[in-house]
Amino acid sequence: ITFQRKRMEQSKTGLSLAIGLAVIAVSTSYAFAQSVKTGEPTLNTTRIIQQLDINDLNVPEGQVAGLIRRYTADRSGLNRFYSAPYSPVRRARLKQFYNEWLEALRSLNFDALSQNETVDYVLFKNHLDHELLQLDTEEKRYTEMESLIPFAKRMIELEDTRRLMQPMNPPKIAALMTALAKQIQDTKKTVDAGLKGEGKNAVKVKKTVANRASDGLTSFRNMLKNWFGFYNGYDPNFTWWVGQPY
């Protein structure tokens, strides 16, 4: 009887956990659906982190350590969700996220912190400032190499809107894939002309920018492969229309 009771308690716990995870998944999908529009993803200004009760974050190491633990878990979730490299939606969301955590950090009474907590406070603030600076740097670097990868914008939008899990329009996606293939070939010609010093429309960039674009191409190729694999075979209509142009 005792054994059966324990098994029943474990089953209830497992069911509660499953329901909780399902609620989180639905809430996350809804939040993303509000923040991204088909074709033109936009940012929702809804707060990413809920209003924090500092007393709930007390741990033996101090309040700042509690903040850092919560921040680490939230950031990991955001990075898994916004997976498209160089995505403006991802950058905007992370900027909002880091600024909200700076706001939460400023709500602490710095003068009342212990020495260890003061060190954690300063290091955490420096980390958040650094991450914001990195996002600005990422945007600048993407702008520098955009002439080498003008087709990347459409790829990024496909991955961002995939997160909406909206019904696809296979004929339109097939036309987009065909246009992407042509744009890639045209870009290759202008880049080759730039290497040879020919043509008034030839693309010329620094070696560092070219190397960065080359590395980015690997990420975009893998991203597009994952995007295609998400629908291919599952939706026969998608496979029929998009398989060949892809």
XYZ file of C-alpha atoms in Angstrom:
246
model
C 0.000 0.000 0.000
C 2.832 2.380 0.918
C 4.555 1.605 -2.377
C 1.361 2.298 -4.330
C 0.881 5.629 -2.523
C 4.429 6.679 -3.416
C 3.850 5.749 -7.062
C 0.623 7.795 -7.093
C 2.418 10.800 -5.569
C 5.182 10.526 -8.181
C 2.574 10.344 -10.948
C 0.834 13.471 -9.642
C 4.163 15.298 -9.450
C 5.019 14.258 -13.010
C 1.608 15.369 -14.248
C 1.953 18.753 -12.522
C 5.389 19.232 -14.061
C 4.082 18.319 -17.536
C 1.181 20.756 -17.198
C 3.545 23.484 -15.992
C 5.886 22.974 -18.945
C 2.949 23.021 -21.349
C 1.740 26.322 -19.917
C 5.230 27.812 -20.285
C 5.441 26.604 -23.899
C 2.044 28.073 -24.788
C 2.848 31.370 -23.061
C 6.185 31.610 -24.859
C 4.607 30.874 -28.251
C 1.915 33.490 -27.626
C 4.482 36.101 -26.584
C 6.502 35.441 -29.733
C 3.370 35.540 -31.868
C 2.662 38.988 -30.499
C 6.205 40.152 -31.204
C 6.666 38.873 -34.762
C 4.523 39.660 -37.828
C 4.631 37.493 -40.930
C 7.267 38.841 -43.307
C 8.078 41.842 -41.114
C 8.952 40.729 -37.585
C 8.461 43.455 -34.996
C 9.229 43.773 -31.318
C 6.580 43.557 -28.641
C 7.252 45.976 -25.786
C 5.826 43.583 -23.178
C 8.276 43.065 -20.329
C 10.349 39.918 -20.746
C 10.997 39.416 -17.047
C 8.195 39.680 -14.548
C 8.348 42.336 -11.846
C 10.850 40.945 -9.375
C 10.335 40.667 -5.647
C 13.856 40.999 -4.314
C 12.907 39.096 -1.167
C 12.120 36.049 -3.299
C 15.679 36.040 -4.625
C 17.418 35.784 -1.271
C 19.938 32.931 -1.248
C 22.771 32.177 1.192
C 25.221 33.931 -1.149
C 23.114 37.129 -1.145
C 20.465 38.940 -3.183
C 22.774 39.670 -6.115
C 23.615 35.977 -6.432
C 19.871 35.296 -6.541
C 19.474 37.805 -9.350
C 22.318 36.229 -11.294
C 20.845 32.738 -10.981
C 17.462 33.917 -12.260
C 19.124 35.940 -15.037
C 21.189 32.965 -16.202
C 18.110 30.746 -16.521
C 16.088 33.427 -18.353
C 18.922 34.272 -20.744
C 19.430 30.619 -21.623
C 15.759 30.326 -22.538
C 15.830 33.446 -24.714
C 18.925 32.329 -26.599
C 17.321 28.965 -27.360
C 14.143 30.630 -28.575
C 15.676 33.420 -30.687
C 18.073 31.239 -32.636
C 18.482 33.151 -35.915
C 21.982 34.689 -36.134
C 22.082 38.462 -36.735
C 18.295 38.640 -36.366
C 17.070 42.199 -35.641
C 14.183 40.670 -33.678
C 16.656 38.756 -31.520
C 18.815 41.850 -30.976
C 15.858 44.011 -29.994
C 14.531 41.388 -27.597
C 17.906 40.870 -25.933
C 18.436 44.623 -25.610
C 15.127 44.874 -23.809
C 16.089 41.900 -21.644
C 19.470 43.316 -20.586
C 18.012 46.758 -19.875
C 15.318 45.215 -17.686
C 17.964 43.381 -15.677
C 19.949 46.592 -15.259
C 16.752 48.125 -13.922
C 16.315 45.207 -11.491
C 19.933 45.580 -10.365
C 19.510 49.310 -9.719
C 16.534 48.553 -7.470
C 18.928 47.069 -4.884
C 20.272 49.227 -2.063
C 23.943 49.238 -3.028
C 25.088 50.759 0.295
C 23.437 47.937 2.246
C 25.226 45.162 0.351
C 28.020 43.114 1.884
C 31.514 43.197 0.406
C 30.968 39.973 -1.550
C 27.604 41.214 -2.798
C 29.184 44.499 -3.865
C 31.704 42.594 -5.986
C 28.897 40.527 -7.545
C 26.907 43.706 -8.204
C 29.760 45.421 -10.051
C 30.658 42.332 -12.072
C 27.035 41.686 -13.009
C 26.514 45.298 -14.094
C 29.704 45.197 -16.170
C 28.498 41.995 -17.796
C 25.129 43.514 -18.745
C 26.788 46.665 -20.129
C 29.175 44.483 -22.129
C 26.334 42.401 -23.596
C 24.514 45.558 -24.706
C 27.705 46.793 -26.344
C 28.129 43.437 -28.091
C 24.657 43.726 -29.595
C 25.525 47.152 -31.009
C 28.774 45.716 -32.377
C 26.885 42.816 -33.963
C 24.526 45.219 -35.722
C 27.444 47.283 -37.007
C 29.280 44.200 -38.279
C 26.212 42.916 -40.062
C 25.798 46.295 -41.798
C 29.435 46.121 -42.933
C 29.048 42.716 -44.558
C 25.470 43.134 -45.825
C 26.647 43.900 -49.364
C 28.263 40.437 -49.431
C 25.205 38.614 -48.092
C 22.114 40.651 -49.130
C 20.096 37.427 -49.269
C 20.642 36.730 -45.551
C 17.836 39.102 -44.532
C 15.184 36.889 -46.133
C 16.676 33.778 -44.573
C 16.598 35.390 -41.143
C 12.950 36.381 -41.617
C 12.053 32.800 -42.556
C 13.603 31.472 -39.354
C 12.015 34.181 -37.204
C 8.530 33.592 -38.599
C 8.938 29.814 -38.309
C 8.702 30.309 -34.562
C 5.135 31.493 -35.047
C 4.195 27.980 -36.237
C 1.762 29.576 -38.674
C 0.461 27.714 -41.763
C 2.911 28.067 -44.614
C 2.068 29.293 -48.118
C 4.160 26.836 -50.180
C 3.746 28.590 -53.586
C 4.949 31.910 -52.126
C 7.836 30.204 -50.329
C 8.806 28.426 -53.554
C 8.884 31.781 -55.364
C 10.982 33.198 -52.531
C 13.446 30.295 -52.768
C 13.767 30.876 -56.531
C 14.403 34.588 -55.957
C 16.964 33.759 -53.277
C 18.857 31.455 -55.645
C 19.012 34.201 -58.270
C 20.087 36.809 -55.707
C 22.859 34.527 -54.481
C 24.152 34.007 -58.032
C 24.021 37.753 -58.767
C 25.892 38.486 -55.539
C 28.555 35.933 -56.438
C 29.115 37.670 -59.765
C 29.526 41.118 -58.184
C 31.892 39.730 -55.541
C 33.978 37.945 -58.196
C 34.077 41.187 -60.206
C 35.275 43.005 -57.106
C 38.095 40.510 -56.611
C 39.160 41.078 -60.223
C 38.689 44.837 -60.012
C 36.126 44.821 -62.796
C 32.762 46.543 -63.168
C 31.358 49.684 -61.583
C 28.963 47.663 -59.384
C 31.682 45.366 -58.091
C 31.640 44.726 -54.334
C 34.842 45.619 -52.512
C 35.279 45.105 -48.773
C 38.052 44.608 -46.239
C 39.467 41.129 -45.720
C 38.226 41.081 -42.116
C 34.682 41.810 -43.284
C 34.933 39.159 -46.010
C 36.144 36.557 -43.497
C 33.295 37.459 -41.143
C 30.780 37.116 -43.983
C 32.253 33.728 -44.882
C 31.784 32.527 -41.312
C 28.253 33.932 -41.346
C 27.414 31.959 -44.491
C 28.006 28.725 -42.603
C 25.542 29.794 -39.911
C 22.940 30.882 -42.475
C 23.333 27.651 -44.432
C 22.749 25.574 -41.289
C 19.836 27.797 -40.280
C 18.142 27.375 -43.669
C 18.761 23.627 -43.552
C 17.050 23.393 -40.154
C 14.207 25.603 -41.375
C 13.619 23.368 -44.409
C 13.886 20.192 -42.350
C 11.237 21.497 -39.967
C 8.559 21.410 -42.698
C 9.925 18.956 -45.271
C 8.191 15.581 -45.221
C 5.767 16.714 -42.545
C 3.823 18.899 -44.963
C 3.629 17.139 -48.381
C 2.373 20.322 -50.048
C 5.423 22.196 -48.765
C 7.739 19.431 -49.965
C 6.159 19.383 -53.444
C 6.481 23.141 -53.942
C 9.652 24.035 -52.043
C 11.784 20.894 -52.393
C 13.117 21.620 -55.868
C 13.862 25.376 -55.509
C 15.430 24.722 -52.104
